JSON list of C-alpha atoms and ligand atoms in Angstrom, two decimals:
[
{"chain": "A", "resi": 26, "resn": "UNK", "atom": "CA", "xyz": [9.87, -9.87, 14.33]},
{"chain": "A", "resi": 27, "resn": "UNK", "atom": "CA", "xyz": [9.33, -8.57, 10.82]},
{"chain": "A", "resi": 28, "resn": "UNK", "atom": "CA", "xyz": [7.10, -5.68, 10.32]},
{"chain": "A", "resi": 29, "resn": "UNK", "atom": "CA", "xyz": [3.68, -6.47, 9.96]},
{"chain": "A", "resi": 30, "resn": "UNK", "atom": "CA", "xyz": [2.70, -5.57, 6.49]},
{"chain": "A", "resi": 31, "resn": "UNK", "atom": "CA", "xyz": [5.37, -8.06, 5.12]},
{"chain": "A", "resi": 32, "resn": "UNK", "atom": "CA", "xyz": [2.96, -10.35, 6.06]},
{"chain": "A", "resi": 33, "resn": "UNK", "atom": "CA", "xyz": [0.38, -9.03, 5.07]},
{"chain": "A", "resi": 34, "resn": "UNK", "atom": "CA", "xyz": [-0.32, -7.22, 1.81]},
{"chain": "A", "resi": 35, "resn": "UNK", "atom": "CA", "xyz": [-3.98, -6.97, 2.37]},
{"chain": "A", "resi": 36, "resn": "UNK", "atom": "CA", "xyz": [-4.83, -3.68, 1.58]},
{"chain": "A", "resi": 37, "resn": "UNK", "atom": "CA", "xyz": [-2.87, -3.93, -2.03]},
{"chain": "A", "resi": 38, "resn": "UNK", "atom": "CA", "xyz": [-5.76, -6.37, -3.02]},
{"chain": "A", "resi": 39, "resn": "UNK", "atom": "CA", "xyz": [-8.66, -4.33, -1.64]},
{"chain": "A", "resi": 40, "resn": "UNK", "atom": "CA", "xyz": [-9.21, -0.68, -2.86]},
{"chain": "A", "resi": 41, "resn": "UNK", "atom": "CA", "xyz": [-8.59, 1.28, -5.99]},
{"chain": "A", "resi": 42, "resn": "UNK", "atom": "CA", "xyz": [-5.41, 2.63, -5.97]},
{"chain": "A", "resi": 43, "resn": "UNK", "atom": "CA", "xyz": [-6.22, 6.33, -7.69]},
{"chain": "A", "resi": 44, "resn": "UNK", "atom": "CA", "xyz": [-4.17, 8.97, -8.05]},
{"chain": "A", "resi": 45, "resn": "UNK", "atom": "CA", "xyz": [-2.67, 12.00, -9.87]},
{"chain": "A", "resi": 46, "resn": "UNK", "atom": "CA", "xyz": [-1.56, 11.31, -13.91]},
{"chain": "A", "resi": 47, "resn": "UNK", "atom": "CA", "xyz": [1.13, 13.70, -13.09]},
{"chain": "A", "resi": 48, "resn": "UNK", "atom": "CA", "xyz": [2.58, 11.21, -10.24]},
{"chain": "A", "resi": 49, "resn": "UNK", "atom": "CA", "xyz": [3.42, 8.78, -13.31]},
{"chain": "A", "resi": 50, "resn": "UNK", "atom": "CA", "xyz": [4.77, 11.27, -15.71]},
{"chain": "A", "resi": 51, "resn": "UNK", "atom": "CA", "xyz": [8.68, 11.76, -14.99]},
{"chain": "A", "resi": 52, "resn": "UNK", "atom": "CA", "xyz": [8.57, 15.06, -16.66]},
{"chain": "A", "resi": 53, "resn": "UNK", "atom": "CA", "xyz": [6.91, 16.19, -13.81]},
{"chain": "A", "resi": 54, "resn": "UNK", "atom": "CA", "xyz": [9.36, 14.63, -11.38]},
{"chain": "A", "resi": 55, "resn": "UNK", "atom": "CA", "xyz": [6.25, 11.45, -11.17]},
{"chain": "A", "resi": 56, "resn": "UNK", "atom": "CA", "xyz": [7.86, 8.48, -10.00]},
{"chain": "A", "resi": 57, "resn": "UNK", "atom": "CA", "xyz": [5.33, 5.67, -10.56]},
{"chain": "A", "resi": 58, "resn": "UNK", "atom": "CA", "xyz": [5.76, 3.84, -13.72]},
{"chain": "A", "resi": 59, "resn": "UNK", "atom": "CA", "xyz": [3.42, 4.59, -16.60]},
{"chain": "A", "resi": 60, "resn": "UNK", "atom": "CA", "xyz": [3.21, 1.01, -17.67]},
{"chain": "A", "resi": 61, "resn": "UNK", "atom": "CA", "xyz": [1.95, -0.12, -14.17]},
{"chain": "A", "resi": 62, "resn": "UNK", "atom": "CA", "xyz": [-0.90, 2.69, -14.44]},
{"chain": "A", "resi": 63, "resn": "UNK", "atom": "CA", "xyz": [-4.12, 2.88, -16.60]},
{"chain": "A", "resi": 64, "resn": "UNK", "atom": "CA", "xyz": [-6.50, 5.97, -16.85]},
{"chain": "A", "resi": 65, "resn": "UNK", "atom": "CA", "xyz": [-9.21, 6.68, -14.52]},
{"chain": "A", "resi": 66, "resn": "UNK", "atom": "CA", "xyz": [-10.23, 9.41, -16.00]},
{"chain": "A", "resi": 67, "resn": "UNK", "atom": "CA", "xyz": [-8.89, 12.89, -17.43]},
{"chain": "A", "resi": 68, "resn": "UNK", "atom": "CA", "xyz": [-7.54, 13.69, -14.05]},
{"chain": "A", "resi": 69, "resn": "UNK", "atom": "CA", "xyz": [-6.49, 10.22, -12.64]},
{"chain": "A", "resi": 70, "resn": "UNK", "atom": "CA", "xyz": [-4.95, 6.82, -12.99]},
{"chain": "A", "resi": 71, "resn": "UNK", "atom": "CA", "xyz": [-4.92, 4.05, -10.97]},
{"chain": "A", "resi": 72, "resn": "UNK", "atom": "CA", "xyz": [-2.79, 1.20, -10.64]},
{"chain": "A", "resi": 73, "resn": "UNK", "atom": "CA", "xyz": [-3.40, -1.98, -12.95]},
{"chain": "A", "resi": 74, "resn": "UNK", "atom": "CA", "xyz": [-4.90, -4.67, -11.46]},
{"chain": "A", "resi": 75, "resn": "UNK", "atom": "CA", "xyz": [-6.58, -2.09, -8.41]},
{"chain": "A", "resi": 76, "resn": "UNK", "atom": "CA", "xyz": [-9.94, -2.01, -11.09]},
{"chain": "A", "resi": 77, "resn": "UNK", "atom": "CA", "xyz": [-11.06, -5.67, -10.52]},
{"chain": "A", "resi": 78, "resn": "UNK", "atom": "CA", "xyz": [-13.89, -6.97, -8.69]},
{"chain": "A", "resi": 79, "resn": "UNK", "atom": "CA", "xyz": [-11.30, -8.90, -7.04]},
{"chain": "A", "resi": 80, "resn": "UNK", "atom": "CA", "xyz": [-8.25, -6.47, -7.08]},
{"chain": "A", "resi": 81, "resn": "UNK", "atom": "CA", "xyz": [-4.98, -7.03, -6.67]},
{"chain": "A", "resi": 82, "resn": "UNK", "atom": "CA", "xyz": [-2.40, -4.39, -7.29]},
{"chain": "A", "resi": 83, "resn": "UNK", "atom": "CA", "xyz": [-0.15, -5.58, -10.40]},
{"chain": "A", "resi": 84, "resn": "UNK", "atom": "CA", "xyz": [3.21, -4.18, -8.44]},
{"chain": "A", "resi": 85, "resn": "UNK", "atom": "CA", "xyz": [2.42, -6.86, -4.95]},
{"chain": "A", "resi": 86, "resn": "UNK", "atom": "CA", "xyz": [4.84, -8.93, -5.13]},
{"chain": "A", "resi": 87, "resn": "UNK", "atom": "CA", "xyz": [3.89, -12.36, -3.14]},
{"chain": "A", "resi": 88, "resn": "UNK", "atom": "CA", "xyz": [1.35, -13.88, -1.31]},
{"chain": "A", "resi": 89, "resn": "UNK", "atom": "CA", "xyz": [-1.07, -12.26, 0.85]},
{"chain": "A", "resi": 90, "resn": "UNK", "atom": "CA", "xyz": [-1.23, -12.97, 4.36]},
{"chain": "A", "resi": 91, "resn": "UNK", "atom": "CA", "xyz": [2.02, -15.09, 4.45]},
{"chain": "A", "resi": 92, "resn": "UNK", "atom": "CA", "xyz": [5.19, -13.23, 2.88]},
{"chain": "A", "resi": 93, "resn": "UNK", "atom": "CA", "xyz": [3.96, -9.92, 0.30]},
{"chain": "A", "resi": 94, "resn": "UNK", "atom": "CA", "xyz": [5.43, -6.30, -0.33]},
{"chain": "A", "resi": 95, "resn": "UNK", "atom": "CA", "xyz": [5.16, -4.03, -2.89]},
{"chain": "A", "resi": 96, "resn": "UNK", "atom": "CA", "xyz": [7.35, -4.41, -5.48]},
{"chain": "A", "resi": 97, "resn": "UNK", "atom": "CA", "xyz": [7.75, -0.23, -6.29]},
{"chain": "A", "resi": 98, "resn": "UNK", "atom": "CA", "xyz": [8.34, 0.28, -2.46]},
{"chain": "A", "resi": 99, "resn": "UNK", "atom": "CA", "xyz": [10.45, 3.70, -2.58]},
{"chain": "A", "resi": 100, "resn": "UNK", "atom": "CA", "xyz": [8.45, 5.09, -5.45]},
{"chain": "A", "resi": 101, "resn": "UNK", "atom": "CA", "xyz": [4.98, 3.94, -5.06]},
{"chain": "A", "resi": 102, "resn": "UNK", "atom": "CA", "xyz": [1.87, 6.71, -5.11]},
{"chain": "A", "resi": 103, "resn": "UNK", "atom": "CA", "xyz": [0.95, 8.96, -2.83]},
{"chain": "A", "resi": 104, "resn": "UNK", "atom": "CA", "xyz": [-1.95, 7.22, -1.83]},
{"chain": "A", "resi": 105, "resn": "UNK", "atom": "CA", "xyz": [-0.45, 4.51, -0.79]},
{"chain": "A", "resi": 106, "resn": "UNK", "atom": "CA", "xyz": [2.35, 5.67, 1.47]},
{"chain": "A", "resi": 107, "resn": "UNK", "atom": "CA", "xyz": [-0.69, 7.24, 3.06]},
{"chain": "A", "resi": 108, "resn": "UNK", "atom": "CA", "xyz": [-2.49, 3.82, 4.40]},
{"chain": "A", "resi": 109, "resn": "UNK", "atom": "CA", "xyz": [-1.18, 3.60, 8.12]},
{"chain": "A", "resi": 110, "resn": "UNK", "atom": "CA", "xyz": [-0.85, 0.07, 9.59]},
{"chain": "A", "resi": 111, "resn": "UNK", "atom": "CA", "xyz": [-2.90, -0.09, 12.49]},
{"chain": "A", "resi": 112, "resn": "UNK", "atom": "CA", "xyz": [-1.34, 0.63, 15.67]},
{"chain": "A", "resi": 113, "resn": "UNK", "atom": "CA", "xyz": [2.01, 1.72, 14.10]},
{"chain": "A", "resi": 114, "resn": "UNK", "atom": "CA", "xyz": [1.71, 5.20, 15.16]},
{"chain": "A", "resi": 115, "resn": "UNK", "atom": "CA", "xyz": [-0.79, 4.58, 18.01]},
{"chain": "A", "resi": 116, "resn": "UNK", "atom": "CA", "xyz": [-3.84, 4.86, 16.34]},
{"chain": "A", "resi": 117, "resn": "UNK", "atom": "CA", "xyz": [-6.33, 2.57, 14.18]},
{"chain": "A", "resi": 118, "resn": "UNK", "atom": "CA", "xyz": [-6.36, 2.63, 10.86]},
{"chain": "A", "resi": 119, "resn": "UNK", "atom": "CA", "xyz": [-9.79, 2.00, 9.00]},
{"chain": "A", "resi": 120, "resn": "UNK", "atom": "CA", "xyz": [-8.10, 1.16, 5.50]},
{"chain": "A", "resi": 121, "resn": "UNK", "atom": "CA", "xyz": [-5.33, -1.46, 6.88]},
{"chain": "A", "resi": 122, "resn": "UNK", "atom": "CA", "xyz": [-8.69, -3.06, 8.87]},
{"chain": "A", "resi": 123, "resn": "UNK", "atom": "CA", "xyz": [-11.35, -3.13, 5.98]},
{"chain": "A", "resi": 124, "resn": "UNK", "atom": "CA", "xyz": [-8.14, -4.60, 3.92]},
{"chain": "A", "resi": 125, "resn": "UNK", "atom": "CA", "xyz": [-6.65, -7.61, 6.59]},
{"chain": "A", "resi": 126, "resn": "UNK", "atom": "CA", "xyz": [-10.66, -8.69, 6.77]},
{"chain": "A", "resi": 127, "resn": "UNK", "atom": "CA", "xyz": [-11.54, -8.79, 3.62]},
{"chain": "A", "resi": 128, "resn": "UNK", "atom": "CA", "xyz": [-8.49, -11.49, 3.36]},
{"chain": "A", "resi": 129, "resn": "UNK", "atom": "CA", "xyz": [-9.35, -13.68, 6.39]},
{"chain": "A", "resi": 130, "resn": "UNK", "atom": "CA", "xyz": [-6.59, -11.60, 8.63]},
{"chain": "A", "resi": 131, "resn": "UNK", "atom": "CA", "xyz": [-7.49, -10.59, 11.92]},
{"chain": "A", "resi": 132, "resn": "UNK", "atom": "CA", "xyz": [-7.09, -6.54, 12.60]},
{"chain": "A", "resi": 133, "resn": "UNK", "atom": "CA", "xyz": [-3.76, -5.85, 13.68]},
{"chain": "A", "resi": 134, "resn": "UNK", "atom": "CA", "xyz": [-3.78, -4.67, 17.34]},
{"chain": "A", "resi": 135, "resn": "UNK", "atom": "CA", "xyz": [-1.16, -2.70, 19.85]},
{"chain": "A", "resi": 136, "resn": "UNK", "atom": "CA", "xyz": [0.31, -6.18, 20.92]},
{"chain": "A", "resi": 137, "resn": "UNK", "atom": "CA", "xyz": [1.21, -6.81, 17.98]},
{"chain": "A", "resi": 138, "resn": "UNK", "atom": "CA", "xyz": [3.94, -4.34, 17.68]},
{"chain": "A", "resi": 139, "resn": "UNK", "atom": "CA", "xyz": [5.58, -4.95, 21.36]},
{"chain": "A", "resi": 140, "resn": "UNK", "atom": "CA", "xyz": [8.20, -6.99, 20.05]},
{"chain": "A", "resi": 141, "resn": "UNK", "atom": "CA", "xyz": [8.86, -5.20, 17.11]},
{"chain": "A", "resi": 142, "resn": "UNK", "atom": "CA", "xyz": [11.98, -3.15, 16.80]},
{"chain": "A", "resi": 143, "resn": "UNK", "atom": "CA", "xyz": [13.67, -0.94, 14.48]},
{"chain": "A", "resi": 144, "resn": "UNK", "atom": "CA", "xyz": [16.45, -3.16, 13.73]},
{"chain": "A", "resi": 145, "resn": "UNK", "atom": "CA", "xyz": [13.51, -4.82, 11.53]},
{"chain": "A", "resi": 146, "resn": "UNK", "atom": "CA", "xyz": [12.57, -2.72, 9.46]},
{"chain": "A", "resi": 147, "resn": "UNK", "atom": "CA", "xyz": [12.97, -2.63, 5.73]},
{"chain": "A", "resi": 148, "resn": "UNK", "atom": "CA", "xyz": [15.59, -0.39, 4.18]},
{"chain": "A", "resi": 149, "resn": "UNK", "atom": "CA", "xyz": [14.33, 3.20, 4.01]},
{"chain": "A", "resi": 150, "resn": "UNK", "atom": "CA", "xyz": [13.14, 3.95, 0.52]},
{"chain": "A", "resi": 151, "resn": "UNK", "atom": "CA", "xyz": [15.89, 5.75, -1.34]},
{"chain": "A", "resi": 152, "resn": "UNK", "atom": "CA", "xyz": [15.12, 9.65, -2.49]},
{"chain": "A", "resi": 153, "resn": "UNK", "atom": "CA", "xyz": [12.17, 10.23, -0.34]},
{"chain": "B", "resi": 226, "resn": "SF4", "atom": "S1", "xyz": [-3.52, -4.07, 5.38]},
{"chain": "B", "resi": 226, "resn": "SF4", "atom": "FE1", "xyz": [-2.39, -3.06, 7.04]},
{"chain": "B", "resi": 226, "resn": "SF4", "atom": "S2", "xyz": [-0.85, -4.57, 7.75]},
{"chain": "B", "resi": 226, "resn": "SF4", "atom": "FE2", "xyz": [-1.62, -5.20, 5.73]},
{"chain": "B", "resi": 226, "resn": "SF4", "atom": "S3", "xyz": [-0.14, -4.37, 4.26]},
{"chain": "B", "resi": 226, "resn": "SF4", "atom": "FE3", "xyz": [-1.85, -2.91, 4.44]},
{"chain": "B", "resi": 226, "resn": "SF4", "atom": "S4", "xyz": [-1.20, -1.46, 6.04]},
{"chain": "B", "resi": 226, "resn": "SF4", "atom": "FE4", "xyz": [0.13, -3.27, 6.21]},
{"chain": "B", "resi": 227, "resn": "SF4", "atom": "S1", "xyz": [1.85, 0.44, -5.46]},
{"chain": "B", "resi": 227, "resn": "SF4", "atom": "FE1", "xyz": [2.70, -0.86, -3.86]},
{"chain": "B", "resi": 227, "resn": "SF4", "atom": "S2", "xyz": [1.83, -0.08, -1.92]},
{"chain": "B", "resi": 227, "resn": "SF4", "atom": "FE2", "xyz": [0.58, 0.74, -3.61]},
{"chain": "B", "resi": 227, "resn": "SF4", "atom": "S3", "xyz": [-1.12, -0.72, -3.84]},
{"chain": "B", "resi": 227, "resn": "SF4", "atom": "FE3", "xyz": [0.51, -1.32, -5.27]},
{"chain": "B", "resi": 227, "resn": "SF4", "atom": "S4", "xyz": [1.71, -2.87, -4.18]},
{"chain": "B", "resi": 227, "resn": "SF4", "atom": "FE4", "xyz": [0.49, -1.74, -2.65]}
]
């Protein structure tokens, strides 16, 4: 079994990904890249693409709800590595549900981590 949000990619294409300028700005030891960002305003950017009416993060790589992950995986925002699938950790997560139904994708529930184990998982993201 793969993990769940590489079939998924929901929440990527649902809220405005904003965050600090200083988390794209590699003089500050940012790690996001500054072409992938646009300004919010004086204090924040967001990704590209996160702005639309019907947003889709420009770094998603793939198609949602069949094979997607994000393309900036071990250096992505803040924000993001915040979003908790639901059930990963036990709990629910309000952000991975509003995401999966606003694409047609049924909330992820407890079952649907049984059969997933660790030998799964994606490669753990390098300098984090
Ligand atoms: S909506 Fe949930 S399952 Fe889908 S990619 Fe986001 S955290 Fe993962
Ligand atoms: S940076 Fe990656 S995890 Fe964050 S919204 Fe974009 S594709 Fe999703």
């Amino acid at each position: 079994m793969n993990h769940p949000c590489l079939s998924c990619g929901a929440c990527c294409a649902y809220f405005r990904i904003a965050f600090h300028w200083a988390e794209a700005d590699p003089s500050l030891g940012g790690t996001v890249p500054v072409e992938l960002t646009e300004k919010l305003d004086p204090h924040r950017v967001v990704m590209r693409g996160t702005q639309s009416k019907t947003p889709r993060c420009v770094a998603l790589v793939g198609e949602i709800g069949v094979a997607a992950h994000c393309g900036i995986h071990p250096i992505k925002p803040s924000v993001c590595r915040e979003v908790e699938p639901s059930w990963e950790f036990g709990r629910h997560s309000p952000q991975c549900d509003k995401g999966r139904i606003a694409h047609g994708l049924t909330p992820l529930t407890p079952e649907d981590w049984i059969d997933f184990s660790d030998a799964a998982l994606p490669a753990p993201p390098e300098n984090v």
